[in-house]
Coordinates of C-alpha atoms in Angstrom, one line a residue:
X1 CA -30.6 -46.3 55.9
X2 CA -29.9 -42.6 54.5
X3 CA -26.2 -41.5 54.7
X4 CA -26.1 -37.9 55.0
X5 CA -23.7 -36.5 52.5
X6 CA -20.5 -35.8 54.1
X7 CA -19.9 -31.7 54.2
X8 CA -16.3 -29.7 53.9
X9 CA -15.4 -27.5 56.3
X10 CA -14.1 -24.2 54.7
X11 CA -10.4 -23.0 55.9
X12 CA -11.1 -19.1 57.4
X13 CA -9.4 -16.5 55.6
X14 CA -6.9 -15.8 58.7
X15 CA -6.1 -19.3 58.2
X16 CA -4.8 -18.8 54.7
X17 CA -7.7 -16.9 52.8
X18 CA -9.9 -18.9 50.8
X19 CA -8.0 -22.3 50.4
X20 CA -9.3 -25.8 48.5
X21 CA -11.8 -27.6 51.2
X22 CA -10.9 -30.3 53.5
X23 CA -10.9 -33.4 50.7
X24 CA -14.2 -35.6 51.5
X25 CA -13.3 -39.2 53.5
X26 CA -13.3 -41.2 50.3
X27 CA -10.7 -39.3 49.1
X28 CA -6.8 -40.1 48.3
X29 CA -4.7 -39.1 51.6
X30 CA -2.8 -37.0 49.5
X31 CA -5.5 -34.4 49.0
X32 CA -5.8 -35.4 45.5
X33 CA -9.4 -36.2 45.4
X34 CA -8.7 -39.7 43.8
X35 CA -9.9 -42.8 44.9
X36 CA -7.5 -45.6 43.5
X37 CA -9.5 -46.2 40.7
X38 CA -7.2 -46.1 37.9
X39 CA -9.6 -45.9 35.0
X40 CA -11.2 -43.0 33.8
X41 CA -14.8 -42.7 33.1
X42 CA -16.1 -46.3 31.5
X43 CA -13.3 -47.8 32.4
X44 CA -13.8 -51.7 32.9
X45 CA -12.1 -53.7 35.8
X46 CA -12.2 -50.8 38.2
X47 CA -13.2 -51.2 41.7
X48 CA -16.5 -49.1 41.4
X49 CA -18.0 -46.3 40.6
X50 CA -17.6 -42.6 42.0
X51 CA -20.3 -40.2 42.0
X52 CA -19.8 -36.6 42.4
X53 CA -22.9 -34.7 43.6
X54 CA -23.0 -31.1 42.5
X55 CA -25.6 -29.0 45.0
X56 CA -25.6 -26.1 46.6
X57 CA -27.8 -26.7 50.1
X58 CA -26.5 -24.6 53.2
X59 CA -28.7 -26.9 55.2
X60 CA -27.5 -30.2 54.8
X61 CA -30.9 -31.4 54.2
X62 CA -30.1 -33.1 51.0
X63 CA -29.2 -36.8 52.1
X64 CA -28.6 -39.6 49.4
X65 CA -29.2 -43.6 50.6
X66 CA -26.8 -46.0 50.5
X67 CA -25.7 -46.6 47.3
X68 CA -24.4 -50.3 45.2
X69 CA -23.8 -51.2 42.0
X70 CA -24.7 -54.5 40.1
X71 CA -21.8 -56.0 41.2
X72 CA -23.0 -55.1 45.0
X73 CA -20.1 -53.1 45.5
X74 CA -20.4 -49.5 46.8
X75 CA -20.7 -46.5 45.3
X76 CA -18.8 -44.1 46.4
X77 CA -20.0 -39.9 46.7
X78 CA -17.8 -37.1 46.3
X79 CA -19.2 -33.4 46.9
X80 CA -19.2 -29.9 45.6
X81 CA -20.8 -27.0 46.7
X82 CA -20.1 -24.7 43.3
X83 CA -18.6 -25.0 39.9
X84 CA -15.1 -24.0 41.1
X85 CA -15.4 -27.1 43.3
X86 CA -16.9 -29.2 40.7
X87 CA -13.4 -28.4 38.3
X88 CA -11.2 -29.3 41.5
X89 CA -12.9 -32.6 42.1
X90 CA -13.5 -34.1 39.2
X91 CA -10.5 -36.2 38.6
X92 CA -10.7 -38.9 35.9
X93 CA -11.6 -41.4 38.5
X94 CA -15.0 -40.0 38.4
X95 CA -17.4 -41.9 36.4
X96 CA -21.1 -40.0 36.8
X97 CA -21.9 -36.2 37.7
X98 CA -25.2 -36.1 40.0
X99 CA -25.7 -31.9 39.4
X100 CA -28.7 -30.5 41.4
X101 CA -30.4 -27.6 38.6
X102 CA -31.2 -25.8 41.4
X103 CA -27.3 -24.6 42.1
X104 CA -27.0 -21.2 41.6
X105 CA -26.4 -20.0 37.2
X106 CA -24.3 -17.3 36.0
X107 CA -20.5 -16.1 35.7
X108 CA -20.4 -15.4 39.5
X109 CA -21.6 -18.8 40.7
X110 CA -18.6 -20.8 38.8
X111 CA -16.5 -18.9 41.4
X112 CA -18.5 -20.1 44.4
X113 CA -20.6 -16.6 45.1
X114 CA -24.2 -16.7 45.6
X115 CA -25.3 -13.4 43.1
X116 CA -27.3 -14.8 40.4
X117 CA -28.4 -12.5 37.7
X118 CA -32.1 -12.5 37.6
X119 CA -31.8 -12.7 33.3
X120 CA -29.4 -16.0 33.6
X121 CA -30.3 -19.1 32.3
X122 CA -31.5 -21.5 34.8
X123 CA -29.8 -24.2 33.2
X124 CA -26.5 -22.5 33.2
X125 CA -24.8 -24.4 35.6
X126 CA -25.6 -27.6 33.5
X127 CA -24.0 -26.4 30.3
X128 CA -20.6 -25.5 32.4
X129 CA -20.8 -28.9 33.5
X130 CA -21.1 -30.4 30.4
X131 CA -18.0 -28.4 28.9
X132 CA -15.5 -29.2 32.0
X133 CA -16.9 -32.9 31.8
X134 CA -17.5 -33.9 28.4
X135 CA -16.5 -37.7 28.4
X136 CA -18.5 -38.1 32.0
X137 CA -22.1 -39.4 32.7
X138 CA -24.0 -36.4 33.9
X139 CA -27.2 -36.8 35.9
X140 CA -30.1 -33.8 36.0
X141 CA -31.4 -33.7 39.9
X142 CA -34.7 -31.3 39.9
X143 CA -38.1 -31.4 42.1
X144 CA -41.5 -33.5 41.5
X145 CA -42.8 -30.3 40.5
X146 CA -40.4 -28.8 37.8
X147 CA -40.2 -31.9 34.9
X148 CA -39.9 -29.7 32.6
X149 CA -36.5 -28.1 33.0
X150 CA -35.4 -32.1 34.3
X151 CA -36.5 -32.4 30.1
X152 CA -34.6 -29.5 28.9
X153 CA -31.7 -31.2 31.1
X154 CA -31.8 -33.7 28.4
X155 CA -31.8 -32.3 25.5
X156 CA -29.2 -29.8 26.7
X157 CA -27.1 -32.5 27.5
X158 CA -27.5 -34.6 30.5
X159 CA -28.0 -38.4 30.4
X160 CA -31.5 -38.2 32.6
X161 CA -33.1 -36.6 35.5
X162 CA -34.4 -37.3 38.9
X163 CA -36.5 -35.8 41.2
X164 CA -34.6 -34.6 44.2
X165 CA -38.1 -35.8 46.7
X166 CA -38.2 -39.0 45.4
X167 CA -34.7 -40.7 45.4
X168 CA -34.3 -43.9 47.2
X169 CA -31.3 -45.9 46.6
X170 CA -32.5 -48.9 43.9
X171 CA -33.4 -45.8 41.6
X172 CA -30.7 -43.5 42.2
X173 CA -27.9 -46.6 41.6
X174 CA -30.0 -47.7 38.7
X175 CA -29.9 -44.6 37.4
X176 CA -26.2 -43.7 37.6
X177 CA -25.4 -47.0 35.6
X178 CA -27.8 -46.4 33.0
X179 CA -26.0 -43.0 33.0
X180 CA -22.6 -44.5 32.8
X181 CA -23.4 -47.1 30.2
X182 CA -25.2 -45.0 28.0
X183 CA -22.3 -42.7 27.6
X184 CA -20.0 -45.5 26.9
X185 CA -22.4 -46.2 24.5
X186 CA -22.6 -42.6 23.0
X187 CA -18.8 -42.6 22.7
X188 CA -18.8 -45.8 20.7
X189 CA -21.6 -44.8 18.2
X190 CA -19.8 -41.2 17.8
X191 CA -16.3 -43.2 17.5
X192 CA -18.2 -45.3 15.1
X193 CA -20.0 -42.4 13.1
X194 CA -16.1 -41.1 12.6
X195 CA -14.9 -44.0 11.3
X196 CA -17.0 -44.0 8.5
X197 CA -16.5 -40.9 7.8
X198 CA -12.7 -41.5 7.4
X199 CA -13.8 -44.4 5.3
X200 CA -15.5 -42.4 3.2
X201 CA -13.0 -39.4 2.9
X202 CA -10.6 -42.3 2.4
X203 CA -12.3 -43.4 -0.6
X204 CA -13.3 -40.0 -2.0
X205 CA -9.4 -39.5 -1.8
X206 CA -8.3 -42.3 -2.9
X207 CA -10.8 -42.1 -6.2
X208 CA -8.9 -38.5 -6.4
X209 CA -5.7 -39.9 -5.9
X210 CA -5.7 -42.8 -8.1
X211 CA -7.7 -42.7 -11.1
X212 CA -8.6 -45.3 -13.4
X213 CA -6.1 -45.0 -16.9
X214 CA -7.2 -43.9 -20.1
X215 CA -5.2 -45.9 -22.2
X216 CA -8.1 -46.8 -24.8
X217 CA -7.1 -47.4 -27.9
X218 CA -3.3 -48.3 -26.8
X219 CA -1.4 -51.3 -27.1
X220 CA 0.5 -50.6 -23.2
X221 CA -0.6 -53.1 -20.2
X222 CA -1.1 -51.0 -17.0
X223 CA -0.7 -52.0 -13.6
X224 CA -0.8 -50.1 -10.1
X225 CA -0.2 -51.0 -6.3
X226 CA -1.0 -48.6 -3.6
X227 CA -0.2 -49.2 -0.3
X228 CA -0.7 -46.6 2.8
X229 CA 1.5 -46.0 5.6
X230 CA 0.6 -47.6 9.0
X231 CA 1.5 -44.4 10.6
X232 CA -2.3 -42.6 9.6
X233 CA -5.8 -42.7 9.4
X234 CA -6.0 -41.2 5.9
X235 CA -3.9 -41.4 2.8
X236 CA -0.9 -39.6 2.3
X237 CA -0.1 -37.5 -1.0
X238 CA 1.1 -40.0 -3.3
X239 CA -0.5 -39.5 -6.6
X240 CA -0.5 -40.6 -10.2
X241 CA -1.9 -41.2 -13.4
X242 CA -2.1 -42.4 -16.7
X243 CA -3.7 -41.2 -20.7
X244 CA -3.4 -41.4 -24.3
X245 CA -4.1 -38.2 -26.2
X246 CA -5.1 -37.9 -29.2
X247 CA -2.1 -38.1 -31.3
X248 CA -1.5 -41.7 -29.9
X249 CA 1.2 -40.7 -27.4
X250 CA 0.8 -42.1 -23.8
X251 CA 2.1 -39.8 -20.9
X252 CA 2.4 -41.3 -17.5
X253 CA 3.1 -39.2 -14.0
X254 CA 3.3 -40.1 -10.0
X255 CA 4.4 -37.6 -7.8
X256 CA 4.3 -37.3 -3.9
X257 CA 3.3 -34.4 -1.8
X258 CA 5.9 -34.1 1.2
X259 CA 3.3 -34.8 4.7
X260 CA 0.8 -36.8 5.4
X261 CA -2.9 -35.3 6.2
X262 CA -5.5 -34.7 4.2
X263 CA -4.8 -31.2 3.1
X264 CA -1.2 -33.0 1.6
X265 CA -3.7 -36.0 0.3
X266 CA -5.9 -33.0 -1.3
X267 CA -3.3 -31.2 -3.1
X268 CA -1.7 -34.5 -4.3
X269 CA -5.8 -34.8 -5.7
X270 CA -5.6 -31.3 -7.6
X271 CA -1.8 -31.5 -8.6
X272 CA -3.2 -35.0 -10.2
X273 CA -6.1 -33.2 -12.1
X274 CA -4.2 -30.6 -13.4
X275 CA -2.0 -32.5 -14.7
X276 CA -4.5 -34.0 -17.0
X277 CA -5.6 -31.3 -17.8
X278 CA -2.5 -29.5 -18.8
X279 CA -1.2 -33.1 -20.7
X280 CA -4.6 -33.1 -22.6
X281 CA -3.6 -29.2 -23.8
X282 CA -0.6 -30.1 -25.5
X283 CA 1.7 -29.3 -22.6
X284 CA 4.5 -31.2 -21.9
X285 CA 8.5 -31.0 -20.1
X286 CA 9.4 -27.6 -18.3
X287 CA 6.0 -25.9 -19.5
X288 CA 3.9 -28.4 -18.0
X289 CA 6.0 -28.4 -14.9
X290 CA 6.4 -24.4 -14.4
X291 CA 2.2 -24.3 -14.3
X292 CA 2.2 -27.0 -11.7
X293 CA 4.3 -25.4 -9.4
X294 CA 2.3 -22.1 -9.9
X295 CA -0.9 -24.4 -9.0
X296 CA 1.2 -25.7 -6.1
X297 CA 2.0 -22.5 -4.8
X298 CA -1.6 -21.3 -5.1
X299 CA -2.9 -24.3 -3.2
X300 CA -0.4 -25.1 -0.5
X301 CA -1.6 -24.5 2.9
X302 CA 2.0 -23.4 3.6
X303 CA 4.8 -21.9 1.8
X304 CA 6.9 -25.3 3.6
X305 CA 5.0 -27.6 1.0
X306 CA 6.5 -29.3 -1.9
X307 CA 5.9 -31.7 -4.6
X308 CA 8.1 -34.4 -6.1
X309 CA 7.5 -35.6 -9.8
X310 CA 8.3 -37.7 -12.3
X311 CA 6.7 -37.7 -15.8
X312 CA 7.4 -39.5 -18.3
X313 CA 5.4 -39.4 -22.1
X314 CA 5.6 -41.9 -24.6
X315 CA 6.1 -41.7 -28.5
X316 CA 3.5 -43.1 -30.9
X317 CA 5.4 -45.8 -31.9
X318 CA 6.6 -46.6 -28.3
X319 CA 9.9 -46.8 -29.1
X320 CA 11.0 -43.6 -27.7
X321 CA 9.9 -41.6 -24.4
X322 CA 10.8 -37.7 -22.9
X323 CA 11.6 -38.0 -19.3
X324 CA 11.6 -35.1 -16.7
X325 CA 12.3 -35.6 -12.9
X326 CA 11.2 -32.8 -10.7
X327 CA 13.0 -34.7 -7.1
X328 CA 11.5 -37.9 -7.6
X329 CA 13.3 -41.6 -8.2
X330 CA 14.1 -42.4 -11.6
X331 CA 12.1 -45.0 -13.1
X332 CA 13.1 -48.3 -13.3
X333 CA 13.0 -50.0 -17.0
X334 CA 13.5 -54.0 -18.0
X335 CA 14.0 -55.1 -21.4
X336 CA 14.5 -58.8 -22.7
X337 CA 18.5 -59.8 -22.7
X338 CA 19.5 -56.8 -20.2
X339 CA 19.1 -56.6 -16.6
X340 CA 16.6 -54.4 -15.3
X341 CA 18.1 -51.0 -14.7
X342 CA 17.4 -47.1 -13.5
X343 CA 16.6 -44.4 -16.7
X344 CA 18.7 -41.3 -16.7
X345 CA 18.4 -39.5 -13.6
X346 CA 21.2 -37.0 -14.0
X347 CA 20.2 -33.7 -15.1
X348 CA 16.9 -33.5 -13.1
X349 CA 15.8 -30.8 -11.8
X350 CA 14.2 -29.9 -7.5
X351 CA 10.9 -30.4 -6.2
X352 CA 7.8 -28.5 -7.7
X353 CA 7.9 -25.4 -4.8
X354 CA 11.1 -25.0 -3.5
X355 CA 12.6 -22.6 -6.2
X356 CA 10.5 -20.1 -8.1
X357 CA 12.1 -20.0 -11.1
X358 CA 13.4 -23.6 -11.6
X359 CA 13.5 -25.6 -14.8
X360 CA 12.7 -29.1 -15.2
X361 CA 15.4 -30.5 -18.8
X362 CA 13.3 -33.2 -20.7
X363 CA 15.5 -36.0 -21.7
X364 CA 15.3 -38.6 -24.5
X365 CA 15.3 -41.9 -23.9
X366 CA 15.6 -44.9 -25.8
X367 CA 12.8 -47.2 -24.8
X368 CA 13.4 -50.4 -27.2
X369 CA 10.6 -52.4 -29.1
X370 CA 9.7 -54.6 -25.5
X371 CA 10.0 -53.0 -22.2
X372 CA 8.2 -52.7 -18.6
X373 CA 8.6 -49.2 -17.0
X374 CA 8.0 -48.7 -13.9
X375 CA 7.4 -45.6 -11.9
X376 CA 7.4 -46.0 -8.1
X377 CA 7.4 -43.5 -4.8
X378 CA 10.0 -42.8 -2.4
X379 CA 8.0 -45.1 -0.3
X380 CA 8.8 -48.4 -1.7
X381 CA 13.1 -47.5 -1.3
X382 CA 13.0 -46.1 2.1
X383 CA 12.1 -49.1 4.1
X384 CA 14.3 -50.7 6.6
X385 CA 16.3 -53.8 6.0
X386 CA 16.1 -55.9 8.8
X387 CA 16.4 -54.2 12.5
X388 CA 19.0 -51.8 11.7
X389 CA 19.1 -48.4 10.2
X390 CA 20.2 -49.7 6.3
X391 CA 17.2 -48.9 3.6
X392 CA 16.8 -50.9 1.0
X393 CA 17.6 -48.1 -1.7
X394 CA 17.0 -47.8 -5.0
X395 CA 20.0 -50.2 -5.7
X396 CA 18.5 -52.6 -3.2
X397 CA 15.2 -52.5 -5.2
X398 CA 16.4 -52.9 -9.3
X399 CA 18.5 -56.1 -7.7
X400 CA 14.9 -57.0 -6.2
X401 CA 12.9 -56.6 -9.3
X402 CA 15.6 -58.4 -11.3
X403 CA 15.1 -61.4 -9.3
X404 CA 11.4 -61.0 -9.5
X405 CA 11.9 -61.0 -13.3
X406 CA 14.4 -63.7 -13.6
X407 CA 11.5 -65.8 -11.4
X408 CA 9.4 -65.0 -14.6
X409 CA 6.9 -62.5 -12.5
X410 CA 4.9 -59.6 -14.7
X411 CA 2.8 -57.0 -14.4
X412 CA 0.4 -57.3 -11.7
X413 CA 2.2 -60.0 -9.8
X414 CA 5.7 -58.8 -10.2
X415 CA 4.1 -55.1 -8.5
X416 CA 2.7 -57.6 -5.7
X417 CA 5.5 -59.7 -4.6
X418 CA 7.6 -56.0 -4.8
X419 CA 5.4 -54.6 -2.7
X420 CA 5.0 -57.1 -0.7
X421 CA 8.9 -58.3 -0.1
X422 CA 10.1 -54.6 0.9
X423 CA 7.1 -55.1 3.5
X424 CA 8.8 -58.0 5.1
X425 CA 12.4 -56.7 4.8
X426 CA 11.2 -53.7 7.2
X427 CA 9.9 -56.0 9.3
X428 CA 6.5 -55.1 9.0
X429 CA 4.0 -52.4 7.8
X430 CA 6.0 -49.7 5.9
X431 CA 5.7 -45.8 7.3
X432 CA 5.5 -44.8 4.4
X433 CA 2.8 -44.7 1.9
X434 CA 3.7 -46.7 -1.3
X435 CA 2.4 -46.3 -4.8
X436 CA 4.0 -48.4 -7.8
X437 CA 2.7 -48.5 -11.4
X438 CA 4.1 -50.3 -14.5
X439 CA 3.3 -50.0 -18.0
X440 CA 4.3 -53.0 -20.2
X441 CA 4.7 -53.0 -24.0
X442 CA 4.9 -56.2 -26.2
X443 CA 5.2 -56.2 -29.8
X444 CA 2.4 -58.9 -30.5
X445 CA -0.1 -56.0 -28.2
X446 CA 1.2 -53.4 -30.6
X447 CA 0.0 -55.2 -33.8
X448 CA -2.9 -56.0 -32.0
X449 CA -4.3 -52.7 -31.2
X450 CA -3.2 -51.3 -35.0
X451 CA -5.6 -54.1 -36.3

């Protein structure tokens, strides 16, 4: 049997001028329009559903039949009589919006007058709607006679329409459930539509990020870990890369952009390409690292942004390299008969962007007929050991790759089981993002690649 719609009795203005309506029965005895339904709209495991009708009928004429969901329990109806209403009532327990396209349009009817402007569009009231509701189920409820705006309903927005002469109660609970489920649906294709499109910026990135080496023609062995934080959808600004130029010397760079979004993961891309291109010029030491910071400072969203670096290029012969720090971690180096142990890190000089007229010293260093060299981020030394506030440090890690070398590890799987060790010292995924790369030389490669 029809229930009429329960109405609100306005408060006179000598009561108090024009106060929030008496709350409708269903609602919270606190006045707060909830129902005790925690979840918001598609929530599972709630009690039921809440629909809040949206008309505008002096008359009371309008009367909507009992109402069940699949489950067979009731569904409950809020009202509102104008948009102002509509923002005061719908609380998060509401899951579908029932919004008669008759209700008056224009700026004065979202503040509860009846003045419509004769040029307003007659689905206004629908878009407004949509814009205070936009994760809710919305329902279009027009006459027999007008389909054709119950269409336009649609496409604006709305998840269906009715006609306001023909509801009975299978249809109308049918429809609010459609309603509710298709939106839940909707939101899961459009959460799914975004994650691909991370995916995909992710891999555009990371291509930018981390290029493939171009060693041809060189003796070196090259290896690489990357490893992002667990604290973001995209990758951070850890950068680096590898080549040979012509004159048989191999230069080698990794750097880190301070943040974490994609504008850091973007100039971490370009600081990357310009390098190569700058290396493949000729330039090397405080030149090459004066016209990266002026690329820096050009490309920086904000004047806060700076760059750590560490470059290091390699002599023909491979016996001898130049080494510039710009506020990055020294790289490690292992030769046969010594332990493993930091380069020169001394006379460095601050990150690219934080003084204008900085210089970056290139040092000499001694490099030996066999060594590994490995360049790493601040990501791999600034993990937790154990539960308490100790990192593992940059003494922490040469003591670790030692072991890993004593244990006979190399290349690939000495950067995997270092990687993969500071991971379970913090105790789980690092913060940080982490990017490693070694390059190995061996005296029997060398003759090898002269041949």
């Amino acid at each position: 049997m029809p229930v009429p719609i329960p109405r609100q009795r306005a408060i006179p203005a000598a009561e108090g001028g024009q106060a929030p309506a008496v709350p409708t029965p269903d609602a919270a005895p606190d006045g707060s329009g909830r129902t005790g339904d925690p979840g918001g709209p598609g929530t599972t495991g709630s009690p039921g559903l809440t629909l809040l009708l949206v008309e505008d009928d002096p008359g009371g004429s309008l009367s909507l039949p009992e109402l069940e969901d699949s489950a067979g329990r009731p569904i409950r109806i809020r009202t509102a009589r104008n948009l102002t209403e509509v923002e005061r009532l719908l609380t998060d327990d509401v899951h579908c919006i029932l919004l008669d396209l008759a209700l008056p349009g224009g700026p004065d009817a979202a503040h509860g007058t009846d003045r419509t402007p004769a040029d307003a569009d007659e689905l206004t009231p629908l878009r407004h709607v949509l814009r205070l509701a936009p994760r809710h189920a919305v329902l279009a409820l027009t006459t027999s006679g007008d389909a054709e705006r119950g269409a336009r309903a649609v496409r604006v927005g709305a998840q269906d329409y009715l006609f306001r002469d023909e509801l009975d109660g299978r249809l109308l609970s049918r429809a609010i459930q459609y309603a509710v489920e298709r939106k839940r649906a909707d939101a899961a294709q459009r959460q799914l539509t975004e994650s691909r499109l991370r995916a995909q910026e992710n891999a555009r990135l990371e291509r930018g990020l981390l290029p493939t080496p171009l060693l041809d023609g060189s003796p070196l062995r090259f290896a690489s870990r990357y490893r992002p934080g667990r604290s973001r959808a995209l990758l951070g600004g850890d950068f680096y890369d590898t080549v040979r130029t012509p004159d048989g010397s191999v230069h080698v760079m990794i750097g880190d952009v301070c943040g974490h979004g994609p504008d850091e993961a973007a100039l971490g891309v370009e600081l990357r390409i310009a390098w190569r291109a700058l290396t493949f010029a000729g330039l090397v030491g405080d030149e090459l690292l004066s016209t990266l910071q002026k690329v820096l400072e050009h490309e920086r969203p904000n004047e806060e942004i700076f760059a750590t670096l560490c470059t290091v290029d390699i002599a023909p012969d491979g016996r001898r390299a130049g080494l510039c720090l710009a506020g990055h971690p020294s790289p490690l180096i292992a030769r046969p008969g010594r332990p493993a142990e930091l380069l020169p890190y001394d006379d460095g000089g601050p990150a690219l962007g934080l003084l204008p007229r900085a210089r970056w010293p290139r040092r000499q260093v001694h490099l030996g007929g066999t060594w590994s060299l490995m360049l790493y981020t601040d990501g791999l030394i600034e993990g937790r050991i154990g539960r308490g506030n100790q990192r593992l440090g940059q003494d922490g890690m040469v003591e670790m790759v030692r072991r890993k070398i004593a244990a006979g590890l190399r290349g690939d799987e000495l950067l995997e089981a270092a990687v993969t060790e500071v991971r379970e010292l913090n105790g789980g995924e690092l913060t940080d993002d982490v990017a490693v790369l070694l390059l190995d030389r061996e005296p029997g490669r060398e003759r090898d690649g002269e041949r």
